[in-house]
GROMACS .gro file of N, CA and C in nm:
model
  243
    1MET      N    1   9.071  -3.808   7.489
    1MET     CA    2   9.197  -3.753   7.537
    1MET      C    3   9.313  -3.797   7.448
    2ARG      N    4   9.307  -3.919   7.402
    2ARG     CA    5   9.413  -3.972   7.316
    2ARG      C    6   9.416  -3.896   7.182
    3GLN      N    7   9.297  -3.862   7.131
    3GLN     CA    8   9.290  -3.787   7.006
    3GLN      C    9   9.349  -3.647   7.025
    4PHE      N   10   9.323  -3.586   7.137
    4PHE     CA   11   9.377  -3.453   7.165
    4PHE      C   12   9.530  -3.459   7.172
    5ALA      N   13   9.583  -3.561   7.238
    5ALA     CA   14   9.729  -3.575   7.249
    5ALA      C   15   9.791  -3.597   7.111
    6SER      N   16   9.725  -3.676   7.028
    6SER     CA   17   9.775  -3.700   6.892
    6SER      C   18   9.772  -3.572   6.810
    7LEU      N   19   9.663  -3.497   6.822
    7LEU     CA   20   9.651  -3.372   6.750
    7LEU      C   21   9.756  -3.271   6.797
    8LEU      N   22   9.779  -3.265   6.926
    8LEU     CA   23   9.880  -3.175   6.980
    8LEU      C   24  10.019  -3.213   6.932
    9PHE      N   25  10.049  -3.341   6.930
    9PHE     CA   26  10.179  -3.390   6.882
    9PHE      C   27  10.200  -3.354   6.735
   10ILE      N   28  10.098  -3.377   6.654
   10ILE     CA   29  10.108  -3.346   6.511
   10ILE      C   30  10.123  -3.196   6.490
   11SER      N   31  10.054  -3.116   6.570
   11SER     CA   32  10.066  -2.971   6.560
   11SER      C   33  10.206  -2.924   6.591
   12PHE      N   34  10.268  -2.980   6.696
   12PHE     CA   35  10.405  -2.942   6.731
   12PHE      C   36  10.504  -2.983   6.623
   13ILE      N   37  10.488  -3.102   6.569
   13ILE     CA   38  10.577  -3.149   6.462
   13ILE      C   39  10.563  -3.058   6.340
   14THR      N   40  10.440  -3.024   6.304
   14THR     CA   41  10.417  -2.935   6.190
   14THR      C   42  10.478  -2.798   6.215
   15LEU      N   43  10.460  -2.746   6.333
   15LEU     CA   44  10.512  -2.614   6.367
   15LEU      C   45  10.664  -2.610   6.357
   16PHE      N   46  10.731  -2.709   6.411
   16PHE     CA   47  10.877  -2.708   6.411
   16PHE      C   48  10.937  -2.739   6.274
   17THR      N   49  10.869  -2.818   6.194
   17THR     CA   50  10.924  -2.846   6.061
   17THR      C   51  10.894  -2.734   5.964
   18ALA      N   52  10.788  -2.656   5.987
   18ALA     CA   53  10.752  -2.546   5.898
   18ALA      C   54  10.837  -2.422   5.925
   19CYS      N   55  10.891  -2.410   6.042
   19CYS     CA   56  10.969  -2.290   6.079
   19CYS      C   57  11.117  -2.311   6.051
   20LYS      N   58  11.149  -2.324   5.925
   20LYS     CA   59  11.289  -2.340   5.884
   20LYS      C   60  11.345  -2.204   5.848
   21ASP      N   61  11.474  -2.201   5.820
   21ASP     CA   62  11.537  -2.077   5.777
   21ASP      C   63  11.469  -2.025   5.651
   22GLU      N   64  11.455  -1.894   5.645
   22GLU     CA   65  11.392  -1.833   5.529
   22GLU      C   66  11.484  -1.844   5.409
   23LYS      N   67  11.426  -1.881   5.298
   23LYS     CA   68  11.501  -1.886   5.173
   23LYS      C   69  11.459  -1.766   5.090
   24SER      N   70  11.552  -1.711   5.016
   24SER     CA   71  11.517  -1.597   4.932
   24SER      C   72  11.453  -1.648   4.802
   25LEU      N   73  11.364  -1.567   4.748
   25LEU     CA   74  11.300  -1.601   4.622
   25LEU      C   75  11.396  -1.577   4.508
   26PRO      N   76  11.388  -1.659   4.403
   26PRO     CA   77  11.477  -1.637   4.289
   26PRO      C   78  11.432  -1.515   4.209
   27TYR      N   79  11.526  -1.450   4.143
   27TYR     CA   80  11.494  -1.341   4.052
   27TYR      C   81  11.459  -1.400   3.918
   28LEU      N   82  11.348  -1.360   3.864
   28LEU     CA   83  11.306  -1.406   3.732
   28LEU      C   84  11.310  -1.288   3.636
   29GLY      N   85  11.331  -1.317   3.512
   29GLY     CA   86  11.333  -1.210   3.412
   29GLY      C   87  11.474  -1.175   3.371
   30GLU      N   88  11.485  -1.061   3.307
   30GLU     CA   89  11.613  -1.018   3.251
   30GLU      C   90  11.706  -0.964   3.359
   31THR      N   91  11.831  -1.000   3.348
   31THR     CA   92  11.934  -0.945   3.435
   31THR      C   93  12.047  -0.894   3.347
   32ALA      N   94  12.113  -0.793   3.393
   32ALA     CA   95  12.228  -0.738   3.321
   32ALA      C   96  12.349  -0.748   3.412
   33ILE      N   97  12.465  -0.757   3.353
   33ILE     CA   98  12.588  -0.763   3.431
   33ILE      C   99  12.667  -0.635   3.404
   34GLU      N  100  12.686  -0.558   3.510
   34GLU     CA  101  12.762  -0.433   3.500
   34GLU      C  102  12.873  -0.437   3.604
   35ASN      N  103  12.995  -0.419   3.561
   35ASN     CA  104  13.112  -0.422   3.648
   35ASN      C  105  13.119  -0.552   3.728
   36GLY      N  106  13.080  -0.662   3.664
   36GLY     CA  107  13.086  -0.793   3.729
   36GLY      C  108  12.977  -0.816   3.833
   37LYS      N  109  12.876  -0.731   3.834
   37LYS     CA  110  12.769  -0.742   3.933
   37LYS      C  111  12.635  -0.758   3.860
   38GLU      N  112  12.550  -0.852   3.909
   38GLU     CA  113  12.420  -0.872   3.847
   38GLU      C  114  12.325  -0.759   3.886
   39ILE      N  115  12.262  -0.702   3.786
   39ILE     CA  116  12.162  -0.597   3.807
   39ILE      C  117  12.028  -0.655   3.763
   40HIS      N  118  11.932  -0.662   3.856
   40HIS     CA  119  11.801  -0.719   3.826
   40HIS      C  120  11.703  -0.608   3.789
   41HIS      N  121  11.609  -0.643   3.706
   41HIS     CA  122  11.508  -0.547   3.662
   41HIS      C  123  11.422  -0.504   3.779
   42LYS      N  124  11.391  -0.374   3.785
   42LYS     CA  125  11.301  -0.319   3.887
   42LYS      C  126  11.188  -0.246   3.817
   43VAL      N  127  11.072  -0.254   3.876
   43VAL     CA  128  10.957  -0.183   3.822
   43VAL      C  129  10.977  -0.034   3.847
   44GLY      N  130  10.957   0.047   3.744
   44GLY     CA  131  10.973   0.191   3.757
   44GLY      C  132  10.865   0.252   3.845
   45ARG      N  133  10.885   0.379   3.878
   45ARG     CA  134  10.787   0.450   3.960
   45ARG      C  135  10.653   0.453   3.887
   46PHE      N  136  10.545   0.433   3.960
   46PHE     CA  137  10.413   0.438   3.901
   46PHE      C  138  10.313   0.495   4.001
   47ASN      N  139  10.204   0.545   3.948
   47ASN     CA  140  10.089   0.583   4.028
   47ASN      C  141   9.964   0.562   3.943
   48HIS      N  142   9.876   0.480   3.991
   48HIS     CA  143   9.753   0.444   3.921
   48HIS      C  144   9.639   0.440   4.021
   49TYR      N  145   9.521   0.461   3.971
   49TYR     CA  146   9.403   0.448   4.056
   49TYR      C  147   9.351   0.305   4.045
   50ASN      N  148   9.315   0.246   4.159
   50ASN     CA  149   9.260   0.111   4.156
   50ASN      C  150   9.110   0.117   4.130
   51GLN      N  151   9.044   0.003   4.137
   51GLN     CA  152   8.902  -0.004   4.106
   51GLN      C  153   8.816   0.072   4.206
   52ASP      N  154   8.871   0.108   4.322
   52ASP     CA  155   8.798   0.185   4.423
   52ASP      C  156   8.835   0.333   4.418
   53SER      N  157   8.900   0.376   4.311
   53SER     CA  158   8.944   0.515   4.292
   53SER      C  159   9.040   0.561   4.400
   54VAL      N  160   9.125   0.470   4.448
   54VAL     CA  161   9.229   0.502   4.546
   54VAL      C  162   9.362   0.501   4.472
   55LEU      N  163   9.440   0.607   4.490
   55LEU     CA  164   9.569   0.616   4.422
   55LEU      C  165   9.668   0.517   4.482
   56MET      N  166   9.727   0.434   4.398
   56MET     CA  167   9.825   0.334   4.440
   56MET      C  168   9.961   0.371   4.380
   57THR      N  169  10.066   0.366   4.461
   57THR     CA  170  10.201   0.396   4.416
   57THR      C  171  10.295   0.285   4.460
   58ASN      N  172  10.423   0.298   4.422
   58ASN     CA  173  10.523   0.200   4.465
   58ASN      C  174  10.530   0.192   4.617
   59ASP      N  175  10.509   0.304   4.684
   59ASP     CA  176  10.519   0.306   4.830
   59ASP      C  177  10.416   0.216   4.897
   60ASP      N  178  10.302   0.195   4.831
   60ASP     CA  179  10.200   0.107   4.888
   60ASP      C  180  10.245  -0.039   4.889
   61PHE      N  181  10.340  -0.072   4.804
   61PHE     CA  182  10.387  -0.210   4.794
   61PHE      C  183  10.529  -0.227   4.848
   62ALA      N  184  10.580  -0.129   4.921
   62ALA     CA  185  10.716  -0.138   4.976
   62ALA      C  186  10.726  -0.260   5.067
   63GLN      N  187  10.835  -0.329   5.058
   63GLN     CA  188  10.864  -0.449   5.138
   63GLN      C  189  10.770  -0.565   5.107
   64HIS      N  190  10.709  -0.565   4.989
   64HIS     CA  191  10.622  -0.674   4.946
   64HIS      C  192  10.670  -0.725   4.811
   65VAL      N  193  10.643  -0.848   4.783
   65VAL     CA  194  10.671  -0.906   4.653
   65VAL      C  195  10.545  -0.891   4.569
   66TYR      N  196  10.560  -0.838   4.448
   66TYR     CA  197  10.443  -0.825   4.363
   66TYR      C  198  10.481  -0.849   4.218
   67VAL      N  199  10.385  -0.892   4.141
   67VAL     CA  200  10.402  -0.912   3.998
   67VAL      C  201  10.336  -0.794   3.930
   68ALA      N  202  10.410  -0.725   3.846
   68ALA     CA  203  10.358  -0.604   3.784
   68ALA      C  204  10.336  -0.626   3.635
   69ASP      N  205  10.215  -0.603   3.594
   69ASP     CA  206  10.180  -0.607   3.453
   69ASP      C  207  10.066  -0.508   3.436
   70PHE      N  208  10.099  -0.387   3.400
   70PHE     CA  209   9.999  -0.281   3.390
   70PHE      C  210   9.952  -0.269   3.246
   71PHE      N  211   9.827  -0.239   3.232
   71PHE     CA  212   9.773  -0.211   3.101
   71PHE      C  213   9.675  -0.096   3.113
   72LEU      N  214   9.661  -0.023   3.007
   72LEU     CA  215   9.573   0.093   3.006
   72LEU      C  216   9.445   0.055   2.934
   73LEU      N  217   9.337   0.081   2.999
   73LEU     CA  218   9.207   0.052   2.940
   73LEU      C  219   9.129   0.181   2.937
   74LEU      N  220   9.096   0.225   2.820
   74LEU     CA  221   9.021   0.348   2.803
   74LEU      C  222   8.895   0.313   2.725
   75VAL      N  223   8.783   0.333   2.787
   75VAL     CA  224   8.656   0.299   2.724
   75VAL      C  225   8.579   0.428   2.704
   76ARG      N  226   8.539   0.451   2.583
   76ARG     CA  227   8.456   0.566   2.554
   76ARG      C  228   8.323   0.514   2.498
   77LEU      N  229   8.220   0.554   2.563
   77LEU     CA  230   8.087   0.514   2.519
   77LEU      C  231   8.025   0.628   2.439
   78TYR      N  232   7.984   0.599   2.322
   78TYR     CA  233   7.920   0.699   2.239
   78TYR      C  234   7.771   0.669   2.235
   79ALA      N  235   7.695   0.765   2.281
   79ALA     CA  236   7.551   0.748   2.279
   79ALA      C  237   7.500   0.778   2.138
   80GLN      N  238   7.422   0.687   2.092
   80GLN     CA  239   7.362   0.707   1.960
   80GLN      C  240   7.236   0.791   1.975
   81LYS      N  241   7.227   0.894   1.897
   81LYS     CA  242   7.110   0.981   1.904
   81LYS      C  243   7.019   0.958   1.787
   0.00000   0.00000   0.00000
């Protein structure tokens, strides 16, 4: 019973200390200043097929933080006859 009470106490302390005000993530990368206002880089519109042949667009990642680094891989296999 004492172990349960200790575990419960530690759980409450962890819960209350972990639930602090949300902090915003910093912007990384290039920024431009236009009319005295910082303009941060945004990933342009895209549509690509993932490894499961499902079309992925910007809308699939709306309201999410993501790191974008796209590359094109084109493999052509030539059969030797």
